[in-house]
XYZ file of C-alpha atoms in Angstrom:
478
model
C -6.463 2.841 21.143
C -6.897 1.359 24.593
C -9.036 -0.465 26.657
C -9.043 -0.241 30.841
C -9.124 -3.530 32.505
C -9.581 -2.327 36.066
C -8.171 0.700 37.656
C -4.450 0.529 37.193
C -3.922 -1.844 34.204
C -4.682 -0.430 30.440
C -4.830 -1.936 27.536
C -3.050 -0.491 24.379
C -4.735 -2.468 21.086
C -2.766 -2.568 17.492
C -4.248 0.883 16.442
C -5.668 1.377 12.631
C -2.483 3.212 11.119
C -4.647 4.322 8.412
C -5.923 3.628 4.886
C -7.881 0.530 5.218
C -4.849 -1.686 6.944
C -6.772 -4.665 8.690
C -3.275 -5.944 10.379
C 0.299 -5.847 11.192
C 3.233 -7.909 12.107
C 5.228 -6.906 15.248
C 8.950 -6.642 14.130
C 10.681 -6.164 17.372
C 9.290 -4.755 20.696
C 11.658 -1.729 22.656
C 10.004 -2.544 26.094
C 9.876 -5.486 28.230
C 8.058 -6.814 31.575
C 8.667 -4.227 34.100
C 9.927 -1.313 32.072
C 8.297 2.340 32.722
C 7.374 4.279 29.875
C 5.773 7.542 29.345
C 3.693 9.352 26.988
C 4.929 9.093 23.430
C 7.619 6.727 23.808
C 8.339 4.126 21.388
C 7.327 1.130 22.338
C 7.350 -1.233 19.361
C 7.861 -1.506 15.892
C 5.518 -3.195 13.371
C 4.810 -3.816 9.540
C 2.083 -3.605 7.969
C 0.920 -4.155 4.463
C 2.551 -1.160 3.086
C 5.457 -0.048 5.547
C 7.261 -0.399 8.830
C 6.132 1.910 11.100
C 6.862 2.655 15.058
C 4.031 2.773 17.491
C 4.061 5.030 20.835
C 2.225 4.592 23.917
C -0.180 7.278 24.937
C 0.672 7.271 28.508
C 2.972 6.843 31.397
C 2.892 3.408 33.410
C 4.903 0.077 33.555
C 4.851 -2.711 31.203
C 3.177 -5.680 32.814
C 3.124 -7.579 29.931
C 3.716 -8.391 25.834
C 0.666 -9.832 24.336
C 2.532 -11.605 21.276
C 6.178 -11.914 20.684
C 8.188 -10.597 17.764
C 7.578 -11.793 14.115
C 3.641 -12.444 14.892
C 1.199 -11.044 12.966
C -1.834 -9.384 14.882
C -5.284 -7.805 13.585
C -6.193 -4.031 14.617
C -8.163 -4.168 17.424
C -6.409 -6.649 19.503
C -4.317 -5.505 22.695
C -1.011 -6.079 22.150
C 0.739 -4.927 25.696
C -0.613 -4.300 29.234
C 0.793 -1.571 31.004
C 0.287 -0.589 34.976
C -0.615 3.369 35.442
C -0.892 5.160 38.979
C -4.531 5.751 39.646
C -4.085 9.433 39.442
C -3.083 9.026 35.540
C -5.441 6.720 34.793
C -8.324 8.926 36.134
C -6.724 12.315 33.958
C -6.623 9.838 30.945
C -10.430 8.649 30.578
C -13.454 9.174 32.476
C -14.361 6.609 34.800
C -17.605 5.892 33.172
C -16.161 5.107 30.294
C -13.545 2.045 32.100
C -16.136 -0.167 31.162
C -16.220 0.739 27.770
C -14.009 -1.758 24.934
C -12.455 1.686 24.090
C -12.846 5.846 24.382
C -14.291 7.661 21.536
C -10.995 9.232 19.759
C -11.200 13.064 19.532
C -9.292 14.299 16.676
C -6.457 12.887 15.787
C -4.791 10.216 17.692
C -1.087 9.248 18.095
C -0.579 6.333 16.745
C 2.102 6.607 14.796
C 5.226 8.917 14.522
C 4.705 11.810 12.765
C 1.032 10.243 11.073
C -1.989 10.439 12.922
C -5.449 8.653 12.077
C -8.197 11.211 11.599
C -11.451 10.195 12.583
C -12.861 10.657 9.363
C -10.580 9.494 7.320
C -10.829 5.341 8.292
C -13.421 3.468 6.040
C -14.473 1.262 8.389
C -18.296 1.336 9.632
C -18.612 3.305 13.028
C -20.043 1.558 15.719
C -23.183 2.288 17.403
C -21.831 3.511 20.644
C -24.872 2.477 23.445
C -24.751 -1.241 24.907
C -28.220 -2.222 23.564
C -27.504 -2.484 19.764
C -24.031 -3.973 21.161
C -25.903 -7.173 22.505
C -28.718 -7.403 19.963
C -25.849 -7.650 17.056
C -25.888 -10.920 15.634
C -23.315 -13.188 15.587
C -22.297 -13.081 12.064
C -22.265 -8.967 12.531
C -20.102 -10.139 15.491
C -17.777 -11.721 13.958
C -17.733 -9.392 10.916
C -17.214 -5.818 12.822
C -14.397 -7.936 14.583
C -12.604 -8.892 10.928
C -13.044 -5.229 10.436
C -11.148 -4.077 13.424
C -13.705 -2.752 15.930
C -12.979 -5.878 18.231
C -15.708 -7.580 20.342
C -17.133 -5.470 22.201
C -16.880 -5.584 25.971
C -20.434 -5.394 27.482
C -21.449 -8.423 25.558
C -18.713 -10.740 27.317
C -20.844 -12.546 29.244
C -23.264 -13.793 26.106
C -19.672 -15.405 24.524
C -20.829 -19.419 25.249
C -23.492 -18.916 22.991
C -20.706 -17.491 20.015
C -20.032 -21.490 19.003
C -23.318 -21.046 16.519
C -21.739 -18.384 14.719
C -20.061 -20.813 11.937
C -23.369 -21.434 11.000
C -24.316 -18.088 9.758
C -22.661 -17.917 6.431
C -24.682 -21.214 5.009
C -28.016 -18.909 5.792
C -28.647 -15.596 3.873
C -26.496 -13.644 6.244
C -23.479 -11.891 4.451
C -20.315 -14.137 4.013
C -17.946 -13.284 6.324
C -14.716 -11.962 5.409
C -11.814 -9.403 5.948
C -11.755 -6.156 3.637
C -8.939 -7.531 1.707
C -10.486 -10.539 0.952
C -13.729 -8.854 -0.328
C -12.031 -6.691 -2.365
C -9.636 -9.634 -4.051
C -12.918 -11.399 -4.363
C -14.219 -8.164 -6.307
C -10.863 -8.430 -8.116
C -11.188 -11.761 -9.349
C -15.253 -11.843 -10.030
C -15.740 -14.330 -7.290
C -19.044 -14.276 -5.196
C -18.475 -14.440 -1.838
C -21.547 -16.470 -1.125
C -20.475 -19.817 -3.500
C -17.091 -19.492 -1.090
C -16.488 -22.505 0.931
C -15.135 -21.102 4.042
C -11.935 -22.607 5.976
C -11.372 -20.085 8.374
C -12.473 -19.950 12.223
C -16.087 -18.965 12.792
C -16.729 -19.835 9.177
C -14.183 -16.664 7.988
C -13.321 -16.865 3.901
C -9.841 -16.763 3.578
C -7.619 -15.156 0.750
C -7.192 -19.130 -0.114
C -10.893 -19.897 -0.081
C -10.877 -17.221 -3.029
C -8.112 -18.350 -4.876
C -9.643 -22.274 -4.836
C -12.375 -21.140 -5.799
C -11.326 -19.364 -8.941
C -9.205 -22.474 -9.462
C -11.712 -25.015 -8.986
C -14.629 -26.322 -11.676
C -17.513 -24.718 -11.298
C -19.819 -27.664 -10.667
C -17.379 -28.608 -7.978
C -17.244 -25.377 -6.535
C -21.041 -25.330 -6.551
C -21.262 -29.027 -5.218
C -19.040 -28.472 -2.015
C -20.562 -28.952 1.146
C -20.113 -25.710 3.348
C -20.275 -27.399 6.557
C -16.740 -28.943 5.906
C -14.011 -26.282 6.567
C -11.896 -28.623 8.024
C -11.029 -30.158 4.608
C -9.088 -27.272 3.029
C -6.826 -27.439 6.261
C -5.123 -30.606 4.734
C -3.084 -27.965 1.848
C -1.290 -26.057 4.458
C -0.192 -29.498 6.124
C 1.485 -31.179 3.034
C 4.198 -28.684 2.706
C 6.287 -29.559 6.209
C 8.770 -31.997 5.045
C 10.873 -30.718 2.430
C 14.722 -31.035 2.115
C 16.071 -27.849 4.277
C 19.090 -28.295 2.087
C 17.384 -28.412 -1.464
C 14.872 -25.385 -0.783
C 13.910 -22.500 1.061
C 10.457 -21.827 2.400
C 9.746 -18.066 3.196
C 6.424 -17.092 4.720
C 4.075 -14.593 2.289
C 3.690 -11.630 4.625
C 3.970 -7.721 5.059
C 5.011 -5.703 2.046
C 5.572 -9.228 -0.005
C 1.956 -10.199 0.447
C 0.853 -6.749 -0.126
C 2.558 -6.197 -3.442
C 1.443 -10.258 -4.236
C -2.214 -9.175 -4.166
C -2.216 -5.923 -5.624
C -0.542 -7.489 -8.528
C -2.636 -9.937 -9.197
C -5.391 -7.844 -9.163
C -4.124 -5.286 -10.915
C -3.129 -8.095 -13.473
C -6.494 -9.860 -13.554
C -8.455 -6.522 -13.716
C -6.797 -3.479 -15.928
C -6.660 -4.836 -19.274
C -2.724 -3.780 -19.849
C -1.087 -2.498 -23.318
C 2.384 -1.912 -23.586
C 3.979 0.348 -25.762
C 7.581 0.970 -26.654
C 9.801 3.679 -27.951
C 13.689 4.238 -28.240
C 15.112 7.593 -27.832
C 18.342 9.597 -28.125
C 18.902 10.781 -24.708
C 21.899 12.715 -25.253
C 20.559 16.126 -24.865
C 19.085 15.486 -21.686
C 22.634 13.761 -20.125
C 24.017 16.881 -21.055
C 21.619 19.128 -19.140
C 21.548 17.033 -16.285
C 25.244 17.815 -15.950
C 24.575 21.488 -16.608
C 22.015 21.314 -13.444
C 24.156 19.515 -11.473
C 26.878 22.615 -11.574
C 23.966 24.843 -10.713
C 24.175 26.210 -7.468
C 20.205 26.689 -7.202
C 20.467 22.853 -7.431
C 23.234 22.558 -4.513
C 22.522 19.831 -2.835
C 19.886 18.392 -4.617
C 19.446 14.575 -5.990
C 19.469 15.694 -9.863
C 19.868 12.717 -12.179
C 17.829 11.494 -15.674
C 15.248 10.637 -13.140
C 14.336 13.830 -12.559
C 13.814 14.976 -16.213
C 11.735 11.704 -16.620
C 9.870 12.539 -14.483
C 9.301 16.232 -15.772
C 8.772 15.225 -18.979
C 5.924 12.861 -17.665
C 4.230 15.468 -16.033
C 4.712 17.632 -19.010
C 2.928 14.971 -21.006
C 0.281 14.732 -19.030
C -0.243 18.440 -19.086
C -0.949 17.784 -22.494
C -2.973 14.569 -22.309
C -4.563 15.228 -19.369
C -6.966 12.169 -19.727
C -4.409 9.610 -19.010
C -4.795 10.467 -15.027
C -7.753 8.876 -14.559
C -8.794 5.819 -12.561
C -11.717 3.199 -13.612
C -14.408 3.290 -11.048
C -16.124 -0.047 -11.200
C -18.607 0.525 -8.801
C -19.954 3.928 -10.281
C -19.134 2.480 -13.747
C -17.341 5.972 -14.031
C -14.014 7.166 -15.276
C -12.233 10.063 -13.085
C -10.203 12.110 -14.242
C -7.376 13.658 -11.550
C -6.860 17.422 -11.931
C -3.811 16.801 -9.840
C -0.822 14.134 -10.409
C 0.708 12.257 -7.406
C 3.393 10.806 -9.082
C 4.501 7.292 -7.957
C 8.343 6.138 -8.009
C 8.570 2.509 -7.839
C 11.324 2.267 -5.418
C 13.060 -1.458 -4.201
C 13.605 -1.635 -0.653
C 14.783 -4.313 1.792
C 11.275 -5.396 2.527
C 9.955 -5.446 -0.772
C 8.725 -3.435 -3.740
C 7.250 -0.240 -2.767
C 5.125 2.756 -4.548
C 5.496 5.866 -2.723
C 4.483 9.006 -4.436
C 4.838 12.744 -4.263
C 1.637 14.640 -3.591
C 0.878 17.612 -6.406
C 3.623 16.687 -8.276
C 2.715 18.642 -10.986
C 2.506 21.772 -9.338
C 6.595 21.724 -8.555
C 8.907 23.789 -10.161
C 12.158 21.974 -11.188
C 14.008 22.201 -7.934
C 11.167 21.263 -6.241
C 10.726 18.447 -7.937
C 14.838 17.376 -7.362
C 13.656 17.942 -3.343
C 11.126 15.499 -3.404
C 12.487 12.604 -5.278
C 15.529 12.921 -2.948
C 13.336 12.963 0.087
C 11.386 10.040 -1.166
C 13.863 8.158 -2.452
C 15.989 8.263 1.090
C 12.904 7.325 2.977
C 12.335 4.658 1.240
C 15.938 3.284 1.626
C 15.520 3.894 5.274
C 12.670 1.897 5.446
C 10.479 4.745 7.114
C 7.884 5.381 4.142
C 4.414 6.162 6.121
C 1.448 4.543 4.868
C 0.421 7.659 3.972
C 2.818 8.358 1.052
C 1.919 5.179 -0.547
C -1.808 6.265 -0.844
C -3.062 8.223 -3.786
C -1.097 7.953 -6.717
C -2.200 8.736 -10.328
C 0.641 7.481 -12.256
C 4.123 5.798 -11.327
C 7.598 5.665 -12.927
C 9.299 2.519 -12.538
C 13.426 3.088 -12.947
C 14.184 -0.966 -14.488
C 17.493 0.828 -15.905
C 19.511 0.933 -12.634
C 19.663 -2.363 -12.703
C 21.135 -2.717 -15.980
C 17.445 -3.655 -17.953
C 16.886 -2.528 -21.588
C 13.678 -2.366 -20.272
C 10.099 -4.188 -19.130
C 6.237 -4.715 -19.327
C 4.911 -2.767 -15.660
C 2.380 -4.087 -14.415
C 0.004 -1.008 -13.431
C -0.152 -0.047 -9.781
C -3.730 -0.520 -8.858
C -6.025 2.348 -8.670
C -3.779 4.103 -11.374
C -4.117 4.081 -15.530
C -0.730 3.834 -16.569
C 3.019 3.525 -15.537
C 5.993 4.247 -17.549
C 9.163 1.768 -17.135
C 12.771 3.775 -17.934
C 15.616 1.138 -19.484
C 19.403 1.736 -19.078
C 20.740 4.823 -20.753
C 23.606 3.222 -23.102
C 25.760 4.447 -25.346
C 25.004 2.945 -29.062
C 25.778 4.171 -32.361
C 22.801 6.211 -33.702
C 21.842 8.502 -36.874
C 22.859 11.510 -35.684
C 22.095 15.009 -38.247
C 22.677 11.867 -41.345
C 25.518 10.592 -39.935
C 26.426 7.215 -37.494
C 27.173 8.924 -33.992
C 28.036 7.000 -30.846
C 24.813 8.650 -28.780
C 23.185 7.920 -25.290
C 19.918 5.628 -26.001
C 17.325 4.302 -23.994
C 13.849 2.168 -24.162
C 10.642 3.717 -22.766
C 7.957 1.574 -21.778
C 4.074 2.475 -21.371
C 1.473 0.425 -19.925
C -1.617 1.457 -19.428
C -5.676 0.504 -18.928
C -6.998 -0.274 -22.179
C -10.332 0.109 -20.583
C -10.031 3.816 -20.451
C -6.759 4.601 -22.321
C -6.652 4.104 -25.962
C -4.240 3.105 -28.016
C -3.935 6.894 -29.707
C -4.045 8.306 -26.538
C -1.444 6.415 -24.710
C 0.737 6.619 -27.742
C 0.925 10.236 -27.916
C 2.118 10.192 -24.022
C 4.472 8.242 -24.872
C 5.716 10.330 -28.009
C 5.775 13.355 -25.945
C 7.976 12.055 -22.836
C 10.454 10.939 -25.828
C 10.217 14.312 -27.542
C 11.157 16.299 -24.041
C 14.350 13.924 -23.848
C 15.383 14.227 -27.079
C 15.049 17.962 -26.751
C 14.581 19.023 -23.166
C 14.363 22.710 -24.527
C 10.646 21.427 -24.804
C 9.827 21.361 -21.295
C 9.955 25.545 -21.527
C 8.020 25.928 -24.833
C 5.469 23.183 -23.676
C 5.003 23.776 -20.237
């Protein structure tokens, strides 16, 4: 994504990395002032709501300047580094008709990201009209709005900015509230109507606060609030500046951390969740994961209980096959998947995150040992894409490597249920009639009581815990 300035100078904007994503913080810039860099270099690293990603630059030139410096948190659209080209690159690079232009139609995919291109298709944002005309007769509050969305101001109507000051007024007329994606969809979340919303962002912009206040307030006050004063919700974010540096630590909600903040609460305040439990003698499964682990088809592969949870998920599924669905409020319809990307909730040093492996259900065992080690090393590196965080249909959440009996998931939004594993201990258990020191563990189910039923959830969870009390079952049920 870039824009030309005038003949030597372009413009390279925070591209759309995909799946929605409406910003991203810069985490540290590899290029300064005066540095040439050619096509596909690395120029900076950012974070968005989901992952850290690196960004290369689509051309050769020098850097003539950094927009924003490190740690600041920038919305797709907006340039974030200038770079000098030779006229003779600049002409091979884009038309000169189109210099004018905010930005060149993308053909195909474009490289904005290592190894994770944006299709054309594939963003859910509203195309623009394309010819100058509609560009100038948009009106303000569309302005403002295709902006939030990430399509950025568009160029030709520079001149008509002075008269952009009316726009706050837009939102107390019938015009649509104006708001980010995220924001409309928390809204959505929470049952809120963006048009009782008392705005405190610029231009008259509802805020992610404006929603939460407005669940919070009373609803005669919330109806009763004047929506010409934005100004007054400013006073919160001023009280919390002095506070003993000594006594407590303030750190700022962003990236992955406001992310997962959201989609929990959400996913809280929207899937009615049930959670079921059931304790199981492990021991046969401990033993074959040994076994596979001396297998040389298994050389080296990650193979570890993990891996037979996660089989015997799958095999459960096979065989309630309606607990991969998803709730589709808008179409007030339930889909069923006839696929399974199974999510493992993995911790990382930013945060909690969810990636999953794609057709997951269509892996043979070995397979399945590849993936979970790929996954589970990206994730530790920090370099899940976007991408592989997109999709799920169920998730397994590992609580027992951290020493947990086990826990109450919350679901991962978009999904039906998620199954929590405890700590595999060893505890003295009836064994053929007899006490027997054996390895236990506690299985967990949540799931959306709005489409999963208590019968139907249970017998998932009875199957996983009859494939790992006798993993022979994952050949006679497969």
């Amino acid at each position: 994504m870039t824009t030309m300035t005038d003949s030597s100078v372009r413009e390279f904007k925070m591209p759309d990395v995909g799946e929605g994503l409406t910003e991203a913080e810069i985490l540290k810039w590899y290029v300064q002032p005066g540095d040439t860099v050619i096509d596909g270099q690395v120029v900076c690293e950012v974070e968005t709501a989901k992952a850290a990603v690196e960004l290369p630059i689509p051309y050769d030139g020098v850097v003539r300047e950094l927009h924003f410096p490190e740690g600041t948190t920038v919305d797709v659209g907006t340039s974030i580094i200038a770079v000098a080209v030779g006229d003779g690159a600049a002409a091979a690079a884009e038309p000169v008709q189109e210099a004018v232009a905010e930005e060149p139609k993308p053909e195909g995919r474009q490289p904005v990201l290592v190894g994770y291109g944006v299709s054309t298709s594939s963003t859910k944002r509203r195309p623009r009209k394309g010819a100058e005309a509609p560009a100038a007769a948009q009106t303000p509050t569309a302005a403002i709005q295709a902006e939030l969305n990430g399509h950025g101001p568009a160029a030709p109507a520079a001149p008509a900015a002075p008269a952009a000051p009316a726009a706050p007024a837009a939102p107390v007329t019938g015009d649509r509230p104006l708001a980010k994606p995220p924001v409309r969809k928390l809204a959505k979340d929470l049952g809120v109507d963006l048009a009782t919303v008392v705005p405190s962002g610029p231009d008259g912009i509802i805020t992610r606060e404006d929603v939460h206040a407005a669940v919070a307030a009373p609803e005669p006050a919330q109806a009763a609030a004047p929506r010409s004063e934005p100004a007054a919700p400013a006073v919160s974010p001023s009280a919390p500046t002095s506070y003993d540096t000594t006594r407590e630590t303030r750190i700022p909600v962003k990236g992955v951390r406001k992310a997962t903040a959201a989609a929990m609460v959400g996913s809280a305040f929207t899937a009615p969740h049930v959670t079921e439990f059931v304790t199981v003698d492990v021991t046969r499964t401990m033993k074959l994961v040994e076994e596979l682990k001396q297998d040389k088809e298994y050389t080296g592969l990650r193979v570890n209980p993990l891996l037979l949870i996660a089989k015997a998920l799958l095999v459960a599924i096979k065989r309630n096959p309606d607990i991969n669905a998803s709730w589709d409020e808008a179409a007030q319809e339930i889909v069923v998947k006839h696929y399974v990307n199974l999510g493992i909730a993995a911790a990382t040093p930013r945060g909690l995150i969810v990636p999953n492996i794609k057709d997951a259900h269509a892996q043979t065992l070995p397979q399945l040992a590849g993936s979970l080690g790929e996954l589970v090393s990206t994730a530790r590196e920090g370099k899940t894409s976007p991408a592989a965080m997109q999709g799920g249909t169920v998730t397994i959440t590992n609580v027992g490597v951290f020493g947990v009996d086990t826990g109450t998931p919350i679901l991962n939004p978009g999904e039906s249920a998620i199954l929590a594993v405890g700590a595999i201990k060893l505890q003295p258990w009836v064994h053929k009639g007899k006490v027997k020191p054996r390895q236990v563990t506690t299985l967990a189910l949540s799931f959306d009581h709005r489409l999963v039923d208590g019968e139907l959830g249970s017998k998932v969870l009875a199957d996983v815990a009859a494939v790992l009390e006798q993993p022979k079952r994952l050949i006679s049920w497969a």
